[in-house]
Amino acid sequence: MVVTSNVTSSPEETDNNYIKIQNHGVIFNNRTAALIGADGTIDWACFPNFNSIPIFDSILDYKKGGYLMVKPLCNTTINQYYEEFTNILITEFIKDNNIILKLTDFLPASKFSTTNFPEIHRFVEALDDVTIKLYFKPSFNYGQEIPSIEKDKNGYLFHRTERNIGISTNFKLNKNKTMVYNDNIKLNKGSFQWIVISTDINHLSNVDEYKSYKLLEYTRNYWKNWSNTIYYQGLYHKYIVRSALALKGLFYEPTGMMVAAPTSSLPESIGGERNWDYRFTWIRDTAYVIEALSLIRLNDEATKFLYDLLYRINRDQKLRTIYSIDDSDTTDEKIIDYSGYMNSAPVRIGNKAGDQLQLDQFGSIINAIYQFNLAGGMVTIQLWDFVLSILNSLKSIWKYPDSSIWEFRTEPKQYVYSKIISWTAFHEAIIMGKALGYSAPYNEWKQIEDEIKNDILKNGFNSEINSFTQYYGSTNVDASLLRIPLTDFLPVNDYRITGTLKKIESDLMHNNYLFKRYNEDDGLKGDDNAFLLLSFWYIEDLIKMKKIKDAKNALETILNLSNHLMLFSEEIDLQTHDFLGNFPQAITHLGVIRAIVKLNEQFSNTQKSPMVNHKKSNLKIE
């Protein structure tokens, strides 16, 4: 990526200092993540865990939020990239075609899950004589608390209540009430310094005592060794690897749960209120995780994720819509006094979706086990007993109205998508159970399967528009119906399937194979934009219909909408193609893997793989 960077003052002194979502990279350590702008600013990081209170959060309020900034005083262009096969991020500042400053950022990662480094390590390297500035302003309780700042020979320690945040460095810094800084640090060519940000400490260590070089090598080996376990040769290999590395980073190692994204309240529309906390595990994502990881032979991750999730479900004796990555309360949603990214309020912490009935969660967990079995996973008798219990619950409630996949906060309805996934649960359980030789009330399941199907065909298909509808009695479509061809509900050449696809293409598809979710008023302020997973479902539909050329063209178009690091958010602006929603988004990258692997299966192993020309962007950070 090449980005033009004009020197600005600190965020407190500017009118607009939000870095576009797509102009970010992210580093991980399987406990948390940090977002790093293309100008080197770290503007989001929760410590020590994904769901902890952030220490950097200026992406949600550039005046109140915390950040770390290191950049040259002169105007530069910027090149940002990952070390190959790792989540170690490099940011280079370029002047007159020469790299003058290089930043290397990482969160120490280890193969030992009990090892915890609540630290960010940044290597600052001068490749020419350069003058830089450094600002360090951590956030305490979403900017509500002003810390005391203690200076010692090793750096600065910020105190407030029970939390300490420190910066260890040999750079000479000044301080004011909320931050430490230096506007004029002169570096000679070949000089370098480490910066270590640490939390929950009682005293600062000398920066050299953190052994950053050794931790960098450990982290490099960790990610490269893990990348070697990815089994895939074929189309768009780099996208597979980067998506897999992002997904691996989103796992919370202590419990095995996966966050949908490491951020909260990045808006689905600028100025709108569709701003949600995604630092949770969604049941419906489970099937996508299991299948996508299995497709590239990451069977250990798929197995561990499934069994860790099943442990939580069995322990709670209840199937929830979403789960926290630890034991915190998922339904405690509150509003934070932040202006929001580009003034998109409210900023929410926590998620009320856990209170909703979403029928597709039942079918999703059955589909996850079904996909696990197809990939060679062992469905034990204990796991089969779990299937029995899920279907025993679903048979009593599948007729209920619900909030469905989009988690509508309006009155529940009879959503067709939820009914389809409920049908899938019984259909796949029958196939799986009989193949495994397990006992079950198959006759009853078959009767329910047929009843659900007849109910959908009677009430969910509108002959006047020749399409399935968003909910019973509606005349509108919903792009979640793109999932129907990926089930066995009807043959892909059935007129009701082809009619639905044509209606979705007509009503919800925009340029570049981007899809709005629906046109229905959902009671929320702001426009809905393109939900990226839907594009990958559509590509899979085309593949299943043997429209391979169209599928390949659509896939390349969507892949070229990724950012400079081949990362995706949840949504994208239909006009500007700016990223929207939380970032990076697990379910989008799961869609990337599925669509690429499914397309690759259509090409022989001897055929040369077509490559995407992943263009460099020349975007100005405003």
XYZ file of C-alpha atoms in Angstrom:
622
model
C 0.000 0.000 0.000
C 1.193 3.490 -0.761
C -0.534 6.202 1.257
C 0.220 9.898 1.297
C 0.829 11.165 4.818
C 0.758 14.866 5.578
C 2.079 15.903 8.953
C -0.584 17.020 11.410
C -0.561 18.046 15.011
C -1.655 15.718 17.766
C -5.283 14.540 17.590
C -6.295 17.044 20.276
C -5.310 19.857 17.920
C -7.009 18.675 14.720
C -10.585 18.788 13.516
C -10.670 15.366 11.928
C -8.066 12.737 12.606
C -9.960 9.508 11.980
C -8.011 7.003 9.937
C -10.260 5.163 7.503
C -11.060 1.644 8.620
C -9.492 0.115 5.517
C -6.270 2.026 6.202
C -5.486 -0.222 9.155
C -3.502 -3.332 9.841
C -3.931 -5.511 12.902
C -1.620 -7.535 15.129
C -2.697 -10.478 17.306
C -1.517 -12.813 20.065
C -4.570 -15.103 20.563
C -5.691 -13.050 23.542
C -6.215 -9.629 22.043
C -5.441 -7.465 19.029
C -4.314 -3.945 18.169
C -5.320 -1.856 15.157
C -2.514 0.123 13.560
C -3.240 2.840 11.038
C -1.263 3.145 7.843
C 0.438 6.178 9.394
C 1.650 4.038 12.290
C -0.926 5.246 14.835
C -2.242 2.561 17.177
C -5.842 3.663 17.758
C -7.505 0.514 19.144
C -6.196 -2.069 21.599
C -7.913 -3.811 24.509
C -5.671 -5.229 27.235
C -5.063 -7.842 28.319
C -7.962 -9.543 26.481
C -10.233 -8.884 23.502
C -13.113 -7.915 25.793
C -11.074 -5.819 28.229
C -11.443 -2.053 28.487
C -9.287 -0.526 25.735
C -6.034 1.273 26.412
C -6.130 2.776 22.903
C -9.526 3.769 21.473
C -9.164 7.032 19.559
C -10.762 5.291 16.575
C -14.043 5.838 18.468
C -13.323 9.376 19.683
C -10.214 11.183 18.489
C -10.476 13.803 21.248
C -11.111 11.596 24.276
C -9.625 8.307 23.125
C -6.149 6.898 23.612
C -3.459 6.285 21.000
C 0.247 5.840 20.285
C 1.690 7.884 17.422
C 5.204 7.740 15.973
C 5.823 9.454 12.636
C 8.283 11.705 10.783
C 7.825 15.466 10.834
C 8.216 15.636 7.061
C 5.580 14.672 4.503
C 5.981 11.094 3.303
C 4.336 8.261 1.476
C 3.804 5.056 3.402
C 4.122 1.378 2.590
C 2.550 -1.058 5.044
C 2.727 -4.840 4.862
C 3.014 -8.022 6.908
C 6.123 -10.094 7.217
C 5.273 -13.075 5.028
C 3.270 -15.818 6.770
C 3.048 -13.829 10.028
C 0.949 -11.244 11.840
C 3.987 -8.988 12.330
C 3.228 -5.600 10.771
C 5.749 -3.344 9.032
C 5.121 0.344 8.297
C 7.638 2.199 6.135
C 7.788 5.978 5.665
C 9.215 6.986 2.287
C 10.634 10.303 1.091
C 12.170 10.885 -2.330
C 11.841 7.150 -3.067
C 13.921 6.240 -0.008
C 12.700 4.600 3.183
C 13.574 6.992 5.999
C 11.739 5.353 8.924
C 10.547 1.818 9.572
C 8.198 0.624 12.318
C 7.857 -3.049 13.240
C 4.862 -3.867 15.457
C 3.908 -7.134 17.120
C 2.141 -8.669 20.076
C 4.356 -11.419 21.520
C 2.823 -14.796 20.663
C 3.768 -18.225 21.931
C 2.720 -21.805 21.281
C 2.227 -22.149 25.028
C -1.331 -21.041 25.756
C -0.494 -20.214 29.381
C 2.126 -17.686 28.310
C 0.761 -14.158 28.469
C 2.563 -11.019 27.348
C 0.218 -8.042 27.889
C 2.555 -5.906 25.835
C 2.863 -4.137 22.489
C 6.388 -4.047 21.083
C 7.367 -1.442 18.502
C 10.790 -1.288 16.832
C 11.616 2.194 15.526
C 14.402 2.139 12.937
C 15.900 5.159 11.157
C 17.075 4.269 7.659
C 18.129 7.861 7.023
C 18.558 10.985 9.129
C 15.017 11.801 10.223
C 13.175 13.902 12.795
C 10.135 12.244 14.331
C 7.450 12.968 16.882
C 6.043 10.597 19.473
C 2.725 10.891 21.337
C 1.576 8.372 23.934
C -1.854 8.866 25.461
C -3.440 5.754 26.987
C -7.159 5.694 27.727
C -8.612 5.026 31.165
C -12.251 3.941 31.397
C -13.156 5.315 27.966
C -11.607 8.707 28.639
C -13.610 9.253 31.821
C -10.626 9.126 34.168
C -7.498 11.288 34.188
C -4.430 9.310 35.244
C -1.490 10.375 37.328
C 1.776 10.137 35.395
C 4.979 9.010 37.068
C 8.357 9.436 35.385
C 11.327 7.228 36.120
C 14.556 6.347 34.356
C 12.852 3.626 32.299
C 9.925 5.634 30.943
C 6.532 6.703 32.231
C 3.889 4.889 34.266
C 0.237 6.010 34.108
C -1.861 5.238 37.233
C -5.593 5.233 37.785
C -7.680 3.184 40.243
C -6.448 -0.402 39.869
C -4.958 -0.029 36.382
C -1.413 0.858 35.409
C -0.218 1.423 31.838
C 3.416 2.038 31.055
C 5.683 3.061 28.206
C 9.265 1.851 28.421
C 11.639 3.582 26.037
C 14.929 5.440 25.850
C 13.313 8.297 23.927
C 13.280 11.548 25.921
C 9.680 12.612 26.488
C 7.739 15.484 28.051
C 4.421 15.188 29.844
C 1.194 17.072 30.358
C -1.982 16.088 32.210
C -2.970 13.206 29.916
C -0.008 12.205 27.767
C 3.740 12.065 27.197
C 5.218 13.355 23.985
C 8.145 14.798 22.066
C 7.642 16.885 18.925
C 11.274 16.911 17.893
C 13.228 13.649 18.166
C 16.246 13.607 15.877
C 17.383 10.169 14.718
C 20.581 9.486 12.847
C 20.720 7.037 9.981
C 21.142 3.510 11.325
C 19.879 4.304 14.829
C 17.018 2.396 16.414
C 14.959 2.203 19.582
C 12.368 -0.110 21.081
C 9.092 1.054 22.579
C 7.227 -1.362 24.852
C 3.680 -0.644 26.033
C 2.734 -2.768 29.037
C -0.308 -2.991 31.279
C -1.198 -4.158 34.778
C 2.313 -3.634 36.098
C 3.602 -2.125 39.338
C 6.861 -0.761 37.993
C 8.621 -0.193 34.700
C 11.512 -2.283 33.508
C 14.286 -0.972 31.337
C 13.248 -1.379 27.726
C 16.155 -3.766 27.100
C 14.917 -6.119 29.823
C 11.816 -6.994 27.787
C 14.045 -8.936 25.375
C 12.057 -7.648 22.421
C 14.447 -9.111 19.843
C 13.995 -12.583 21.279
C 10.224 -12.171 21.557
C 10.105 -10.985 17.951
C 11.884 -14.145 16.854
C 9.555 -16.313 18.974
C 6.554 -14.548 17.472
C 7.885 -14.859 13.935
C 8.467 -18.595 14.392
C 5.054 -19.056 16.001
C 3.157 -17.595 13.049
C 5.355 -19.160 10.367
C 5.164 -22.610 11.939
C 1.404 -22.302 12.202
C 1.125 -21.095 8.591
C 2.912 -24.255 7.517
C -0.077 -26.266 8.778
C -2.371 -24.655 6.181
C -2.935 -27.223 3.443
C -3.921 -25.454 0.263
C -2.458 -25.164 -3.221
C -4.455 -23.368 -5.837
C -6.160 -20.131 -6.738
C -5.474 -16.970 -4.765
C -3.184 -18.683 -2.279
C -2.124 -15.431 -0.586
C -5.728 -14.584 0.234
C -6.233 -17.990 1.831
C -3.134 -17.596 3.995
C -3.942 -14.058 5.082
C -7.551 -14.934 5.896
C -6.398 -17.973 7.859
C -3.856 -15.902 9.802
C -6.524 -13.344 10.652
C -8.928 -16.068 11.777
C -6.253 -17.734 13.887
C -5.575 -14.397 15.536
C -9.239 -14.009 16.477
C -9.200 -17.113 18.687
C -9.006 -16.491 22.427
C -6.580 -19.191 23.472
C -7.539 -19.576 27.177
C -11.065 -20.789 26.319
C -10.856 -21.614 22.612
C -13.633 -19.163 21.705
C -13.408 -16.882 18.669
C -14.427 -13.235 18.528
C -16.416 -12.154 15.496
C -14.118 -9.115 15.335
C -11.706 -7.505 17.803
C -13.477 -4.124 17.738
C -16.678 -2.527 18.966
C -19.028 0.018 17.419
C -17.291 0.683 14.128
C -20.384 1.851 12.235
C -22.239 0.076 9.459
C -23.082 3.520 8.074
C -21.408 6.847 8.779
C -23.589 8.850 11.138
C -25.914 5.893 11.705
C -26.664 3.929 14.851
C -25.903 0.387 13.640
C -22.857 0.219 15.866
C -22.360 -3.059 17.727
C -19.847 -4.779 19.968
C -18.493 -7.829 18.113
C -16.031 -9.109 20.704
C -18.152 -12.234 21.235
C -18.657 -15.688 19.742
C -21.794 -16.123 17.612
C -23.329 -19.587 17.382
C -24.292 -19.094 13.731
C -20.646 -18.487 12.847
C -19.730 -21.923 14.186
C -20.633 -23.858 11.050
C -18.708 -21.438 8.853
C -15.668 -21.714 11.133
C -15.746 -25.520 11.152
C -16.174 -25.867 7.402
C -13.743 -23.134 6.349
C -10.966 -24.380 8.625
C -11.581 -27.968 7.559
C -11.382 -27.014 3.882
C -7.746 -26.003 4.367
C -7.002 -28.941 6.685
C -6.853 -26.943 9.902
C -8.628 -29.824 11.589
C -7.039 -29.316 14.992
C -8.377 -25.765 15.186
C -11.796 -26.859 13.926
C -12.023 -29.696 16.452
C -10.844 -27.620 19.388
C -13.215 -24.787 18.563
C -16.216 -27.096 18.299
C -15.521 -28.947 21.530
C -14.668 -25.804 23.485
C -17.959 -24.286 22.368
C -19.904 -27.440 23.190
C -18.356 -27.405 26.647
C -19.775 -23.919 27.227
C -23.201 -24.923 25.928
C -23.353 -28.054 28.073
C -22.086 -26.221 31.126
C -24.778 -23.550 30.816
C -27.466 -26.111 29.913
C -28.716 -23.611 27.367
C -28.013 -22.694 23.756
C -27.369 -18.970 23.640
C -27.208 -16.742 20.581
C -23.808 -15.349 21.517
C -21.172 -16.243 24.084
C -18.539 -14.169 25.777
C -14.994 -15.388 25.308
C -14.809 -15.829 29.087
C -17.587 -15.862 31.678
C -18.605 -12.222 31.474
C -22.233 -11.215 30.943
C -23.076 -10.985 27.238
C -26.341 -9.120 27.762
C -24.924 -6.170 29.709
C -25.016 -3.581 26.925
C -24.196 0.019 27.760
C -23.591 3.268 25.910
C -20.199 4.966 26.214
C -19.875 8.753 26.152
C -17.822 8.807 22.952
C -18.617 10.636 19.726
C -18.058 7.463 17.685
C -15.989 6.826 14.576
C -16.543 9.856 12.311
C -19.290 11.007 14.699
C -21.262 7.775 14.409
C -22.890 7.338 17.792
C -23.858 5.515 19.927
C -20.771 3.611 21.010
C -21.912 0.344 22.559
C -20.080 -2.006 24.892
C -21.727 -5.401 25.368
C -24.426 -6.878 23.140
C -28.138 -7.389 23.795
C -28.472 -9.851 20.925
C -27.868 -12.563 23.500
C -31.424 -11.982 24.737
C -33.047 -12.666 21.352
C -34.592 -15.816 19.955
C -32.736 -16.526 16.723
C -33.926 -19.873 15.416
C -31.070 -20.263 12.970
C -28.660 -20.790 15.875
C -30.107 -24.294 16.372
C -29.632 -25.235 12.748
C -26.211 -23.595 12.708
C -24.834 -25.758 15.516
C -26.221 -28.905 13.849
C -24.694 -27.808 10.551
C -21.370 -27.254 12.341
C -21.379 -30.842 13.602
C -22.464 -32.075 10.172
C -19.592 -30.212 8.482
C -17.222 -31.468 11.173
C -18.265 -35.030 10.377
C -17.896 -34.514 6.616
C -14.352 -33.277 7.225
C -13.491 -36.501 9.036
C -14.208 -35.426 12.596
C -15.448 -38.098 14.989
C -19.034 -37.698 16.143
C -18.977 -39.532 19.460
C -22.059 -40.858 21.213
C -21.798 -37.895 23.595
C -21.814 -35.518 20.648
C -24.764 -37.363 19.143
C -26.648 -36.995 22.426
C -26.081 -33.270 22.089
C -27.617 -33.376 18.578
C -30.645 -35.148 20.019
C -31.086 -32.484 22.695
C -30.822 -29.616 20.200
C -33.437 -31.099 17.879
C -35.676 -31.897 20.819
C -35.662 -28.177 21.627
C -36.036 -27.045 18.026
C -39.045 -29.259 17.300
C -41.014 -27.305 19.893
C -40.116 -23.803 18.769
C -39.440 -23.785 15.025
C -42.879 -22.266 14.402
C -42.114 -19.265 16.617
C -41.340 -15.832 15.173
C -37.765 -14.735 15.836
C -35.176 -12.002 15.217
C -33.262 -14.114 12.663
C -29.785 -13.680 11.215
C -29.831 -9.869 11.130
C -30.832 -9.652 14.784
C -33.667 -7.213 14.136
C -34.574 -5.193 17.202
C -38.143 -4.792 15.950
C -41.051 -7.166 16.567
C -40.110 -10.819 15.827
C -41.441 -12.243 12.549
C -41.650 -15.545 10.679
C -38.377 -15.094 8.796
C -37.853 -17.477 5.888
C -34.106 -17.754 6.508
C -34.726 -19.043 10.026
C -37.190 -21.635 8.738
C -34.737 -22.792 6.053
C -31.967 -23.316 8.594
C -34.412 -25.101 10.911
C -35.278 -27.446 8.047
C -31.564 -27.968 7.424
C -31.061 -29.051 11.035
C -33.447 -32.013 10.748
C -32.394 -32.850 7.197
C -28.678 -33.028 7.994
C -29.165 -34.781 11.323
C -31.075 -37.579 9.592
C -28.346 -38.031 6.973
C -25.550 -37.934 9.537
C -27.186 -40.137 12.148
C -28.147 -42.890 9.725
C -24.670 -42.897 8.183
C -23.134 -43.275 11.645
C -25.604 -45.945 12.725
C -26.874 -44.016 15.725
C -30.398 -44.410 17.025
C -32.785 -41.462 16.879
C -36.486 -40.740 16.298
C -35.913 -40.589 12.553
C -39.571 -40.952 11.600
C -40.519 -38.022 13.809
C -37.618 -35.958 12.457
C -38.655 -36.721 8.893
C -42.221 -35.643 9.624
C -40.973 -32.357 11.096
C -38.592 -31.856 8.181
C -41.464 -32.287 5.722
C -43.744 -30.062 7.804
C -41.193 -27.235 7.838
C -40.612 -27.550 4.102
C -44.310 -27.484 3.284
C -44.771 -24.500 5.596
C -41.988 -22.578 3.827
C -43.286 -23.408 0.348
C -46.813 -22.399 1.332
C -46.076 -19.211 3.286
C -42.550 -18.159 2.347
C -42.808 -18.157 -1.455
C -44.667 -15.364 -3.222
C -45.789 -16.420 -6.700
C -46.526 -12.823 -7.699
C -42.846 -11.873 -7.450
C -41.684 -15.453 -8.188
C -39.421 -15.454 -5.158
C -39.041 -16.494 -1.579
C -39.576 -13.509 0.708
C -37.955 -12.043 3.773
C -40.741 -13.268 6.055
C -44.176 -14.817 5.702
C -46.576 -12.416 4.005
C -43.872 -10.035 2.818
C -43.390 -8.897 -0.762
C -39.713 -8.062 -0.217
C -36.656 -10.260 -0.525
C -33.768 -10.620 1.883
C -30.222 -11.367 0.744
C -29.891 -14.049 3.416
C -31.958 -16.133 0.978
C -28.745 -16.483 -1.055
C -28.029 -19.281 1.400
C -30.898 -21.446 0.112
C -29.036 -22.817 -2.957
C -26.219 -23.891 -0.627
C -28.594 -26.260 1.149
C -30.451 -29.272 -0.256
C -33.807 -27.573 0.180
C -34.532 -27.469 -3.565
C -32.529 -28.266 -6.712
C -30.529 -25.262 -7.860
C -32.382 -25.246 -11.190
C -35.805 -25.145 -9.507
C -37.802 -22.136 -10.691
C -38.239 -20.943 -7.106
C -34.474 -20.861 -6.607
C -33.686 -19.160 -9.908
C -36.559 -16.743 -9.396
C -35.312 -15.803 -5.941
C -31.794 -15.176 -7.205
C -33.106 -12.970 -10.007
C -35.222 -10.987 -7.545
C -32.265 -10.511 -5.181
C -30.059 -9.450 -8.094
C -32.719 -6.961 -9.161
C -33.566 -5.513 -5.758
C -30.450 -5.863 -3.621
C -27.378 -6.292 -5.836
C -25.348 -3.214 -6.725
C -22.199 -2.690 -8.764
C -19.224 -4.968 -8.135
C -21.398 -7.850 -6.888
C -22.202 -6.054 -3.646
C -25.445 -6.789 -1.811
C -27.560 -4.864 0.629
C -29.129 -7.169 3.187
C -32.708 -5.922 2.768
C -34.806 -2.885 1.885
C -37.190 -3.258 4.817
C -37.257 -0.484 7.425
C -35.498 -1.929 10.466
C -36.195 1.015 12.757
C -32.558 2.116 12.891
C -31.139 5.436 11.735
C -28.728 5.431 8.803
C -28.453 3.642 5.488
C -27.626 -0.027 5.216
C -24.588 -0.793 3.074
C -23.138 -3.900 1.447
C -22.679 -6.932 3.703
C -19.600 -8.652 2.315
C -20.399 -12.249 3.292
C -23.378 -12.102 0.937
C -21.062 -11.601 -2.032
C -19.250 -14.820 -1.179
C -22.543 -16.701 -0.775
C -23.544 -15.434 -4.214
C -20.241 -16.642 -5.652
C -20.884 -20.083 -4.143
C -24.364 -20.040 -5.691
C -22.841 -19.370 -9.105
C -20.365 -22.203 -8.607
C -23.124 -24.607 -7.631
C -25.037 -23.586 -10.745
C -21.886 -24.275 -12.804
C -21.549 -20.637 -13.832
C -17.821 -20.866 -13.257
C -16.716 -17.950 -15.431
C -19.203 -15.642 -13.713
C -18.133 -16.917 -10.305
C -14.460 -16.326 -11.032
C -15.141 -12.808 -12.271
C -17.238 -12.021 -9.204
C -14.629 -13.443 -6.836
C -11.785 -11.442 -8.357
C -13.901 -8.301 -8.206
C -14.628 -8.760 -4.505
C -11.068 -9.767 -3.601
C -9.839 -6.543 -5.149
C -12.019 -4.643 -2.683
C -9.918 -5.919 0.215
C -7.451 -3.505 1.748
C -3.702 -3.303 1.195
C -3.199 -6.217 3.597
C -5.904 -8.443 2.040
C -8.154 -7.854 5.044
C -11.917 -7.232 5.066
C -14.391 -5.563 7.371
C -18.001 -6.652 7.802
C -19.488 -4.165 5.340
C -18.400 -1.795 2.596
C -19.843 1.486 1.353
C -21.776 0.917 -1.861
C -20.444 4.086 -3.488
C -16.978 4.840 -2.088
C -16.014 1.262 -1.166
C -14.796 2.526 2.202
C -14.842 -0.190 4.846
C -17.667 -0.122 7.379
C -18.471 -2.182 10.437
C -16.120 -3.995 12.742
C -12.687 -4.959 11.479
C -11.245 -7.407 10.653
C -14.406 -9.479 10.397
C -14.196 -13.236 10.935
C -17.284 -14.189 8.973
C -16.094 -12.277 5.900
C -12.762 -14.093 5.925
C -14.555 -17.399 6.401
C -16.488 -16.510 3.251
C -13.220 -15.748 1.452
C -11.846 -19.205 2.225
C -15.039 -21.071 1.313
C -15.519 -19.270 -2.001
C -11.891 -19.645 -3.083
C -11.703 -23.342 -2.209
C -15.049 -24.086 -3.879
C -13.935 -22.298 -7.044
C -10.543 -23.988 -6.979
C -12.286 -27.374 -6.964
C -13.620 -26.530 -10.423
C -10.122 -26.290 -11.882
C -7.762 -29.202 -12.447
C -4.585 -29.350 -10.407
C -2.514 -28.991 -13.554
C -4.129 -25.771 -14.693
C -2.173 -22.638 -13.969
C -3.875 -20.667 -11.237
C -5.132 -17.250 -12.292
C -3.831 -14.487 -10.071
C -5.554 -11.366 -8.854
C -3.698 -8.173 -9.602
C -4.035 -6.776 -6.105
C -3.774 -3.116 -6.857
C -1.929 -0.676 -4.669
C -4.100 2.132 -3.401
C -3.025 5.740 -3.431
C -5.284 7.013 -0.699
C -4.806 10.178 1.244
C -5.404 9.912 4.963
C -7.746 12.730 5.820
